[in-house]
PDB file of C-alpha atoms in Angstrom:
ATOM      1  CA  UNK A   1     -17.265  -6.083   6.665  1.00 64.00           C
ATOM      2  CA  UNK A   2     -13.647  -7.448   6.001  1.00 87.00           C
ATOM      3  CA  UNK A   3     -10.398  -5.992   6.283  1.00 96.00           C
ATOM      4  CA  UNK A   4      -9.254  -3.837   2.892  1.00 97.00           C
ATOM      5  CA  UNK A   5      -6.385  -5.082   1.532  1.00 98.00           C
ATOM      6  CA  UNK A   6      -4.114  -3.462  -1.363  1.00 98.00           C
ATOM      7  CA  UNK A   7      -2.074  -6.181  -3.382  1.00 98.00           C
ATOM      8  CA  UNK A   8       1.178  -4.327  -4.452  1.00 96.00           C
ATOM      9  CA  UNK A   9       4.104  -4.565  -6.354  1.00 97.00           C
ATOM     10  CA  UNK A  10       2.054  -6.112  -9.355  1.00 98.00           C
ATOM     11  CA  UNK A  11       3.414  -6.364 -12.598  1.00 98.00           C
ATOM     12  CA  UNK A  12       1.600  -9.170 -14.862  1.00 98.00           C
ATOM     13  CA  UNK A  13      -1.940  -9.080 -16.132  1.00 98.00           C
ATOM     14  CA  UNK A  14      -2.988 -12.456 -14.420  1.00 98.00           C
ATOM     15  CA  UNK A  15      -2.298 -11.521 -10.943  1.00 98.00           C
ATOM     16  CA  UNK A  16      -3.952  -8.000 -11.639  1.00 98.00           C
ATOM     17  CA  UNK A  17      -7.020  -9.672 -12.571  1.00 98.00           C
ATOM     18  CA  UNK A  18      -6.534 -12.218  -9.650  1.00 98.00           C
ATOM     19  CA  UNK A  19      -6.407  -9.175  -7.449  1.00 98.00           C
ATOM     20  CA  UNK A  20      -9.039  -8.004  -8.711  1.00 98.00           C
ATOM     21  CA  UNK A  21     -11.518 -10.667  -9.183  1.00 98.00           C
ATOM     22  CA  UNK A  22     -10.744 -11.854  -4.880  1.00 97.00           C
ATOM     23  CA  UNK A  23     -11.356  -8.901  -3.579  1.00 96.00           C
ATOM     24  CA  UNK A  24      -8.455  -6.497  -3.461  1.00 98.00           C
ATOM     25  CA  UNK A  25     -10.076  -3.234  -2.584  1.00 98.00           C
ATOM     26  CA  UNK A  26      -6.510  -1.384  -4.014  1.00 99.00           C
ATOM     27  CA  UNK A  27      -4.217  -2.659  -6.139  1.00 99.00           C
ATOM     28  CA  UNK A  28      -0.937  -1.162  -6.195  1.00 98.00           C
ATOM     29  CA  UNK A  29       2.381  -0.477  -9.091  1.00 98.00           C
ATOM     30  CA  UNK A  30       5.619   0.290  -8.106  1.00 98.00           C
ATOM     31  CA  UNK A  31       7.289   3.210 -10.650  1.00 98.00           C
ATOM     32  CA  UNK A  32      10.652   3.218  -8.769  1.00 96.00           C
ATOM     33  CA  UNK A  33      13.446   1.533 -11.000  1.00 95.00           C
ATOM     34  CA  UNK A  34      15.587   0.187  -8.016  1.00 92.00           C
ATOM     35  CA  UNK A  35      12.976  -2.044  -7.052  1.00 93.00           C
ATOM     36  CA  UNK A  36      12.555  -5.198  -8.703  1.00 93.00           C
ATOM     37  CA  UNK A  37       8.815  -4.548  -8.789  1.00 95.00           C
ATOM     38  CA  UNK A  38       9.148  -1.557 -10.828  1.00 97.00           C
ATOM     39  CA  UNK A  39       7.216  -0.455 -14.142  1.00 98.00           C
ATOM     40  CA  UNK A  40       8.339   1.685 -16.651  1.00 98.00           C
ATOM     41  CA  UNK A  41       5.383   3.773 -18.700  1.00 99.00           C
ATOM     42  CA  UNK A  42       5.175   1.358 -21.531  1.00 99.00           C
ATOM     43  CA  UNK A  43       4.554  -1.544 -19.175  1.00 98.00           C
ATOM     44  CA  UNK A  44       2.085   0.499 -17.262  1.00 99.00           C
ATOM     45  CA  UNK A  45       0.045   1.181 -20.319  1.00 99.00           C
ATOM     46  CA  UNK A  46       0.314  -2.359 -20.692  1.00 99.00           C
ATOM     47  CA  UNK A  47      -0.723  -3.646 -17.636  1.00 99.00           C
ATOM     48  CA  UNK A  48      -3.466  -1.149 -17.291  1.00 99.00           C
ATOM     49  CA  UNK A  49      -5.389  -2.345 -19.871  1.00 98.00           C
ATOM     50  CA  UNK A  50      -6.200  -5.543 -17.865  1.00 98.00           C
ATOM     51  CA  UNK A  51      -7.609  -3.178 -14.792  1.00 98.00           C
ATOM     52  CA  UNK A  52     -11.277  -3.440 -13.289  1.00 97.00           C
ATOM     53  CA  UNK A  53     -11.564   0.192 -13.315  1.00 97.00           C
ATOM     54  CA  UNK A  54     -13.969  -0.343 -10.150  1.00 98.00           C
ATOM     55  CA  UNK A  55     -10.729  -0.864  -7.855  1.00 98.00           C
ATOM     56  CA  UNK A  56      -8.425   2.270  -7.432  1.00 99.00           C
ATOM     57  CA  UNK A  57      -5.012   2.008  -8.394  1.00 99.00           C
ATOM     58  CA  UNK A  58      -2.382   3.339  -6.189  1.00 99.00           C
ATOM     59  CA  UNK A  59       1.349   3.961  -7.981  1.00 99.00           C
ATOM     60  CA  UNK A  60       4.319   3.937  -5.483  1.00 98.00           C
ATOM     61  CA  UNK A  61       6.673   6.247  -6.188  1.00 98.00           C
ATOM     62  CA  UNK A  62       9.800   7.719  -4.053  1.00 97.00           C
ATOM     63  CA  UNK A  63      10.898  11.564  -4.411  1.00 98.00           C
ATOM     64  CA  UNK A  64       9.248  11.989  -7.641  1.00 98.00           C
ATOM     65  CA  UNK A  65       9.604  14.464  -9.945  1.00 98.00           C
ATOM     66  CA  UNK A  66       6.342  16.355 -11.466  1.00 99.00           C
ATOM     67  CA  UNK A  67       7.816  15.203 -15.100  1.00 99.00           C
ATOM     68  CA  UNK A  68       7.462  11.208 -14.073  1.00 99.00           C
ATOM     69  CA  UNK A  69       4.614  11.469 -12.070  1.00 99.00           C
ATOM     70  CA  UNK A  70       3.649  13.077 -15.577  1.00 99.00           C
ATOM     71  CA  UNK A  71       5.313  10.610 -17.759  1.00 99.00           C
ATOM     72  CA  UNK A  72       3.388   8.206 -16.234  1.00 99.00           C
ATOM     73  CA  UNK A  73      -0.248   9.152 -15.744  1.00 99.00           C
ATOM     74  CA  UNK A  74      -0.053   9.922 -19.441  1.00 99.00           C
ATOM     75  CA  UNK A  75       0.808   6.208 -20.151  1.00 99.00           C
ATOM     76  CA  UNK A  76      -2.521   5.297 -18.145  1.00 99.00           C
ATOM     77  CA  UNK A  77      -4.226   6.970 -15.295  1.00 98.00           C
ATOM     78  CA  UNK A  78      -3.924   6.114 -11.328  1.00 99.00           C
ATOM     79  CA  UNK A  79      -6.339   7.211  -8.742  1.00 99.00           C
ATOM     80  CA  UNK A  80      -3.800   7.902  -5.845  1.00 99.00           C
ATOM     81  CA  UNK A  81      -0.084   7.955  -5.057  1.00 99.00           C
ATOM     82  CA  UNK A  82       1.761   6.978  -3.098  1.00 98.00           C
ATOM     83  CA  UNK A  83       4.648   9.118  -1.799  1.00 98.00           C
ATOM     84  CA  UNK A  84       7.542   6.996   0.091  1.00 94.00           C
ATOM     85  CA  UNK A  85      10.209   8.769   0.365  1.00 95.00           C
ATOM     86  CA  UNK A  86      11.311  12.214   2.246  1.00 95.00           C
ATOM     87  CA  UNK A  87       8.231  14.515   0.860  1.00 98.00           C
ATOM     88  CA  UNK A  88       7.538  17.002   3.047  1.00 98.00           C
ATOM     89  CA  UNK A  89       3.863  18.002   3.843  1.00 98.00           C
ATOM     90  CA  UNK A  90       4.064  20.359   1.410  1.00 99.00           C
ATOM     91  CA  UNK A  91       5.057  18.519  -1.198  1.00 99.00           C
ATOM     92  CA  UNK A  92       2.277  15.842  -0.601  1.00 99.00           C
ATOM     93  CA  UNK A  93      -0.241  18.542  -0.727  1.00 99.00           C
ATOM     94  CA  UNK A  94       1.128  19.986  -4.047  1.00 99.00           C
ATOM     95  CA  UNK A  95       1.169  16.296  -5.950  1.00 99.00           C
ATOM     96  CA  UNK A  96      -2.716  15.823  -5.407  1.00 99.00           C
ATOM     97  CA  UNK A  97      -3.473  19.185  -6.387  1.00 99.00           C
ATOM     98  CA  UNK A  98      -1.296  19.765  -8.985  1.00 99.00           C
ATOM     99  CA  UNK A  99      -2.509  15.858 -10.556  1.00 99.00           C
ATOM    100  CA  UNK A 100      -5.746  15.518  -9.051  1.00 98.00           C
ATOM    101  CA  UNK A 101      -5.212  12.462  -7.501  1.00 99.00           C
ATOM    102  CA  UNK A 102      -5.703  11.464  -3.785  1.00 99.00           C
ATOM    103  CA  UNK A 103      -2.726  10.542  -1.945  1.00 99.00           C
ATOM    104  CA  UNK A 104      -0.685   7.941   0.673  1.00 99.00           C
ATOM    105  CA  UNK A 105       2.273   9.323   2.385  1.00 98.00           C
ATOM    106  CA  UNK A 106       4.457   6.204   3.653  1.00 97.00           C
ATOM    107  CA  UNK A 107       6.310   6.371   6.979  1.00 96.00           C
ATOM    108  CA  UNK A 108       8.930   3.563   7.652  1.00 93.00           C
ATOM    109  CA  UNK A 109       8.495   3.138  11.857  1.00 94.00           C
ATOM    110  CA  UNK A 110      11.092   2.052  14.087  1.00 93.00           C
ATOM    111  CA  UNK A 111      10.105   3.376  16.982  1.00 94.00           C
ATOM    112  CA  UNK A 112       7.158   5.528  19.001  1.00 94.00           C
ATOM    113  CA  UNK A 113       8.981   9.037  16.813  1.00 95.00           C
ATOM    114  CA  UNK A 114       8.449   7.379  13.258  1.00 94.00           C
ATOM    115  CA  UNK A 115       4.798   7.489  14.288  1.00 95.00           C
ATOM    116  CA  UNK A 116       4.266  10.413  15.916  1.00 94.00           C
ATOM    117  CA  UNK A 117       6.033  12.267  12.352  1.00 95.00           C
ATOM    118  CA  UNK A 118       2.877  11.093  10.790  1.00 96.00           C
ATOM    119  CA  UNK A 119       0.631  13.709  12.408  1.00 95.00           C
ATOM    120  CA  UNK A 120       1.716  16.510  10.508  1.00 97.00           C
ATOM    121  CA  UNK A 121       0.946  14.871   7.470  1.00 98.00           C
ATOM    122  CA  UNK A 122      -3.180  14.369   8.696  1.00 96.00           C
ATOM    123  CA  UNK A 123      -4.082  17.405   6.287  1.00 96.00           C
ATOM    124  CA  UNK A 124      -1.835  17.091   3.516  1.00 98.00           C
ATOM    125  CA  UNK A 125      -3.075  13.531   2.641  1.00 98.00           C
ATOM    126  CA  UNK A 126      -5.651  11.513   2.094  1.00 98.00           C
ATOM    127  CA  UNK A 127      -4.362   8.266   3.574  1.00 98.00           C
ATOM    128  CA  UNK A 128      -1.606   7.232   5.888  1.00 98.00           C
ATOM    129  CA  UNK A 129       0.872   4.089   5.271  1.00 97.00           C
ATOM    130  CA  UNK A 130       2.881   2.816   8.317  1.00 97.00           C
ATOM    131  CA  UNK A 131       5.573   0.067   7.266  1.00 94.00           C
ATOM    132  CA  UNK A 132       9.047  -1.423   8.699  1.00 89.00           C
ATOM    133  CA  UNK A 133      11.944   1.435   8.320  1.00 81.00           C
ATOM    134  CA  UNK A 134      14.043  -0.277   5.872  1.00 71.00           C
ATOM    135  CA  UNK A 135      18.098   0.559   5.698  1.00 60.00           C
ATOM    136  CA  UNK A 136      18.241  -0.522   1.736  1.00 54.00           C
ATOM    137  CA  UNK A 137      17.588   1.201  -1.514  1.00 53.00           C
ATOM    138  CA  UNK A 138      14.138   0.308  -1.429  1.00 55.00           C
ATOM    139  CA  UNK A 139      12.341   1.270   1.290  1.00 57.00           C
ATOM    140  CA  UNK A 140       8.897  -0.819   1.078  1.00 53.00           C
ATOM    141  CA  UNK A 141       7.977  -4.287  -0.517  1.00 52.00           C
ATOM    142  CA  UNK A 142      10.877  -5.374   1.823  1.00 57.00           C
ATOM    143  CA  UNK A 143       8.982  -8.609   3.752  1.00 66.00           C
ATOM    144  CA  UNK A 144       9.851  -6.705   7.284  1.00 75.00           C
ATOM    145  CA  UNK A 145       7.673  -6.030  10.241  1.00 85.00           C
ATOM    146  CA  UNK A 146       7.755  -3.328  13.121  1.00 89.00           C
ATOM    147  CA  UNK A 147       6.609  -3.416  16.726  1.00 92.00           C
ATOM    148  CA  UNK A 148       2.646  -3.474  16.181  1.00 93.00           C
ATOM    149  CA  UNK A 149       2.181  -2.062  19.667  1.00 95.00           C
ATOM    150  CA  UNK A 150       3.473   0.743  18.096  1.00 95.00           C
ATOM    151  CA  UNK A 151       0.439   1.819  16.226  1.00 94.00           C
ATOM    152  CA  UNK A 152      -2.080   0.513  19.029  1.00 89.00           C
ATOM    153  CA  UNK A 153      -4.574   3.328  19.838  1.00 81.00           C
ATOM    154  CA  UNK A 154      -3.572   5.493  17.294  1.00 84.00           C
ATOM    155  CA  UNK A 155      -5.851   8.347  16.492  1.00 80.00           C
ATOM    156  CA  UNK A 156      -6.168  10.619  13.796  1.00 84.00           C
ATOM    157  CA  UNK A 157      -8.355  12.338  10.948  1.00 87.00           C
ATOM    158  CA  UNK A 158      -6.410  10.518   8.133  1.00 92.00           C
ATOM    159  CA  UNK A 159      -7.543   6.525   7.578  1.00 95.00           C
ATOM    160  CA  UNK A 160      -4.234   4.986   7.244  1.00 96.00           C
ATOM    161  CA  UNK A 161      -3.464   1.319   6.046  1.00 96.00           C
ATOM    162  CA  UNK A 162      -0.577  -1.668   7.680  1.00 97.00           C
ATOM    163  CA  UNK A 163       2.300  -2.478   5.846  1.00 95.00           C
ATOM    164  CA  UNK A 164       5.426  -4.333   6.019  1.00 91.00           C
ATOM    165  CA  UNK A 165       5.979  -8.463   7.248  1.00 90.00           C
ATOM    166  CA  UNK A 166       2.206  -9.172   6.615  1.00 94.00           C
ATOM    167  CA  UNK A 167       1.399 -12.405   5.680  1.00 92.00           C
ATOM    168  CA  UNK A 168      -1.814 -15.068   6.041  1.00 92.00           C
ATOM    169  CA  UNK A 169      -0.533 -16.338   9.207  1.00 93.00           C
ATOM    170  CA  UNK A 170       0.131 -12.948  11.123  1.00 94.00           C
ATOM    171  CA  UNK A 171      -2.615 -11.098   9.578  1.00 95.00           C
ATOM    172  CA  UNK A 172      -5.602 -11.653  12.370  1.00 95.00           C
ATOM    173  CA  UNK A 173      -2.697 -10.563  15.387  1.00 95.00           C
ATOM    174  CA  UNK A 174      -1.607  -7.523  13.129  1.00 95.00           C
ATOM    175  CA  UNK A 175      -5.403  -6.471  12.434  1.00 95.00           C
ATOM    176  CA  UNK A 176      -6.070  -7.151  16.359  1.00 94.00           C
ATOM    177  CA  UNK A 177      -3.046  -5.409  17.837  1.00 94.00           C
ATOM    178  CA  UNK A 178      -3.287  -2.530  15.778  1.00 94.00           C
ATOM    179  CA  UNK A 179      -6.810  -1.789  14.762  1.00 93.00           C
ATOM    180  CA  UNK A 180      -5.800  -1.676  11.255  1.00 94.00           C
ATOM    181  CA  UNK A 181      -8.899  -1.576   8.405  1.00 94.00           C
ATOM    182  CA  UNK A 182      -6.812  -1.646   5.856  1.00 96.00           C
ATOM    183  CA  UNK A 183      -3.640  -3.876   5.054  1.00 97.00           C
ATOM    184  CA  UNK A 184      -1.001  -3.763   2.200  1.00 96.00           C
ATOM    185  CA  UNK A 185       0.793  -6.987   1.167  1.00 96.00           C
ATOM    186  CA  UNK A 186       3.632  -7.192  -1.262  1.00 92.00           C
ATOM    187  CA  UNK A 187       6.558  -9.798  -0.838  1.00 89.00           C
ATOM    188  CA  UNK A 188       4.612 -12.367   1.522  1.00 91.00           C
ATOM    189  CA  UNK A 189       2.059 -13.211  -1.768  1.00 94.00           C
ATOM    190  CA  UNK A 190       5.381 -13.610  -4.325  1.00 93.00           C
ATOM    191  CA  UNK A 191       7.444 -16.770  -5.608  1.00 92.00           C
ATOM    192  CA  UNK A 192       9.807 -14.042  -6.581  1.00 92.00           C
ATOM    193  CA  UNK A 193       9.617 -10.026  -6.761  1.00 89.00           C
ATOM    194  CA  UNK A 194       6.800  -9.087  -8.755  1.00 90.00           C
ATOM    195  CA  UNK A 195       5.254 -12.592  -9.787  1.00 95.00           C
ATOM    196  CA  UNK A 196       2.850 -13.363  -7.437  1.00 96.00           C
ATOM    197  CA  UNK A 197       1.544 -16.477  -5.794  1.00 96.00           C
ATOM    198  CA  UNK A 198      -1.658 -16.762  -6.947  1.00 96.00           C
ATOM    199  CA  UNK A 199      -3.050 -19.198  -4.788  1.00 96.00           C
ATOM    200  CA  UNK A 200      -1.039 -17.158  -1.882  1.00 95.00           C
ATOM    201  CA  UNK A 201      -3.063 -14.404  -2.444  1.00 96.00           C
ATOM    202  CA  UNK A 202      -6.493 -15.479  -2.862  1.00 96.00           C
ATOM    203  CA  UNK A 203      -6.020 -17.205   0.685  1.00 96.00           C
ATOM    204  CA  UNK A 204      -4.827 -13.910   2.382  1.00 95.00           C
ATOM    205  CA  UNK A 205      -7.689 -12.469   0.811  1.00 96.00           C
ATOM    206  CA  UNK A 206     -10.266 -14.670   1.639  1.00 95.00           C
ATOM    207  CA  UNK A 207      -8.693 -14.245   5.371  1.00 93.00           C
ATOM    208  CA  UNK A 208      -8.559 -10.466   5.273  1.00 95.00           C
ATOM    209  CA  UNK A 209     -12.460 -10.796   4.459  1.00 94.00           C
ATOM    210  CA  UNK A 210     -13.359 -12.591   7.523  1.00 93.00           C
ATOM    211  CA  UNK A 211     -11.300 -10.389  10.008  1.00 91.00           C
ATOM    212  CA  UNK A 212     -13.296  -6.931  11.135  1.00 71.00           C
ATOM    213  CA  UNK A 213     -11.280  -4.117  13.042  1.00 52.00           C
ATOM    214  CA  UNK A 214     -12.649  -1.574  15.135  1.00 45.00           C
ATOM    215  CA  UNK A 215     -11.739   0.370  17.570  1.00 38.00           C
ATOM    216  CA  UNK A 216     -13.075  -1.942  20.417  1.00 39.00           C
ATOM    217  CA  UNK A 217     -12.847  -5.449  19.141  1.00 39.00           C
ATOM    218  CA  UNK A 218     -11.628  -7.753  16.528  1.00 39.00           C
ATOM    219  CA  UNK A 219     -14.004 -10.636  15.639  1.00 43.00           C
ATOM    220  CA  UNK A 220     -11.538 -14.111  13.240  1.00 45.00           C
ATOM    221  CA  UNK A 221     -14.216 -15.950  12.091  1.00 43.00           C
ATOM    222  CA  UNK A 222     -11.627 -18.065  10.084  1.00 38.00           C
TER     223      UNK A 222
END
């Protein structure tokens, strides 16, 4: 068994159905308007037509309020959410009960702290996102990387997924340092923000399924 991986920051049909069709086991919308990524309802309800419906699909949102998390699971549904900005525990809690939807809470890491923050969020979400602290406007989808080492032994009742800097070449050394069993890749697959690389992306994919993480070994059969 492979390595999940969410694609994220899509925004065209053809890369969705790429996604889709190579194995993504998330794929992943951005509904944050400073990012370049970002999709207003009407594109949403555009895009979403094109889904496999098989493969859940994660929207990224920062601070939101309940009216645009509204605003747009009324254009077209999403499974889970990601939260990455300041929510609180609470807060995470209250968006998948209040939308019944699971959810990701996103920590930027810097340091040994930024991790350690993330256990008070084990009961509030469903899933845990660890990517590179970012100083801009956006804080994800950013093409950085953190100290791995960071996250090496990590325990906890959440699963939690790898995110910032990955790419095909450093995937196998992330997946091995970390233990990671699931992986999120943005900027590293794109010719620009939001437009993917196509043929970029199948071969991280097809190199995400040949990696397998556990908590004793990982096997690269690539």
């Amino acid at each position: 068994m492979g390595v999940g991986v969410k694609i994220c920051g899509l925004t065209r049909p053809d890369d969705l159905r790429c996604a889709s069709e190579h194995g993504a086991a998330m794929t992943g919308f951005v509904f944050f308007p400073p990012s370049p990524r970002s999709l207003d309802p009407a594109r949403w309800r555009a895009l979403a037509v094109h889904r496999d419906r098989s493969i859940p699909a994660v929207g990224v949102m920062v601070d939101p309020s309940d009216d645009w998390i509204a605003e747009v699971l009324d254009a077209a549904p999403l499974e889970w959410i990601q939260l990455h900005g300041q929510e609180t525990p609470e807060r995470v809690a209250e968006v998948g009960h209040r939308f019944g939807v699971d959810t990701i809470k996103a920590f930027g890491v810097r340091e040994a702290a930024d991790v350690a923050r993330a256990g008070a969020y084990e009961a509030a979400a469903d899933m845990l996102l660890f990517d590179a602290r970012s100083s801009g406007p956006v804080p994800g989808g950013n093409g950085l990387a953190f100290d791995w080492r960071l996250l090496a032994g990590r325990t906890g009742r959440a699963p939690w997924l790898l995110s910032g800097g990955l790419n095909e070449d450093n995937l196998a050394h992330a997946v091995r340092t970390t233990g990671a069993a699931m992986v999120d890749l943005s900027s590293s697959i794109e010719s620009a923000p939001g437009i993917k690389d196509r043929d970029g992306m199948k071969r991280v994919l097809a190199r995400a399924a040949l990696l397998c993480a556990s908590e004793d070994e990982v096997h690269d059969d690539a």
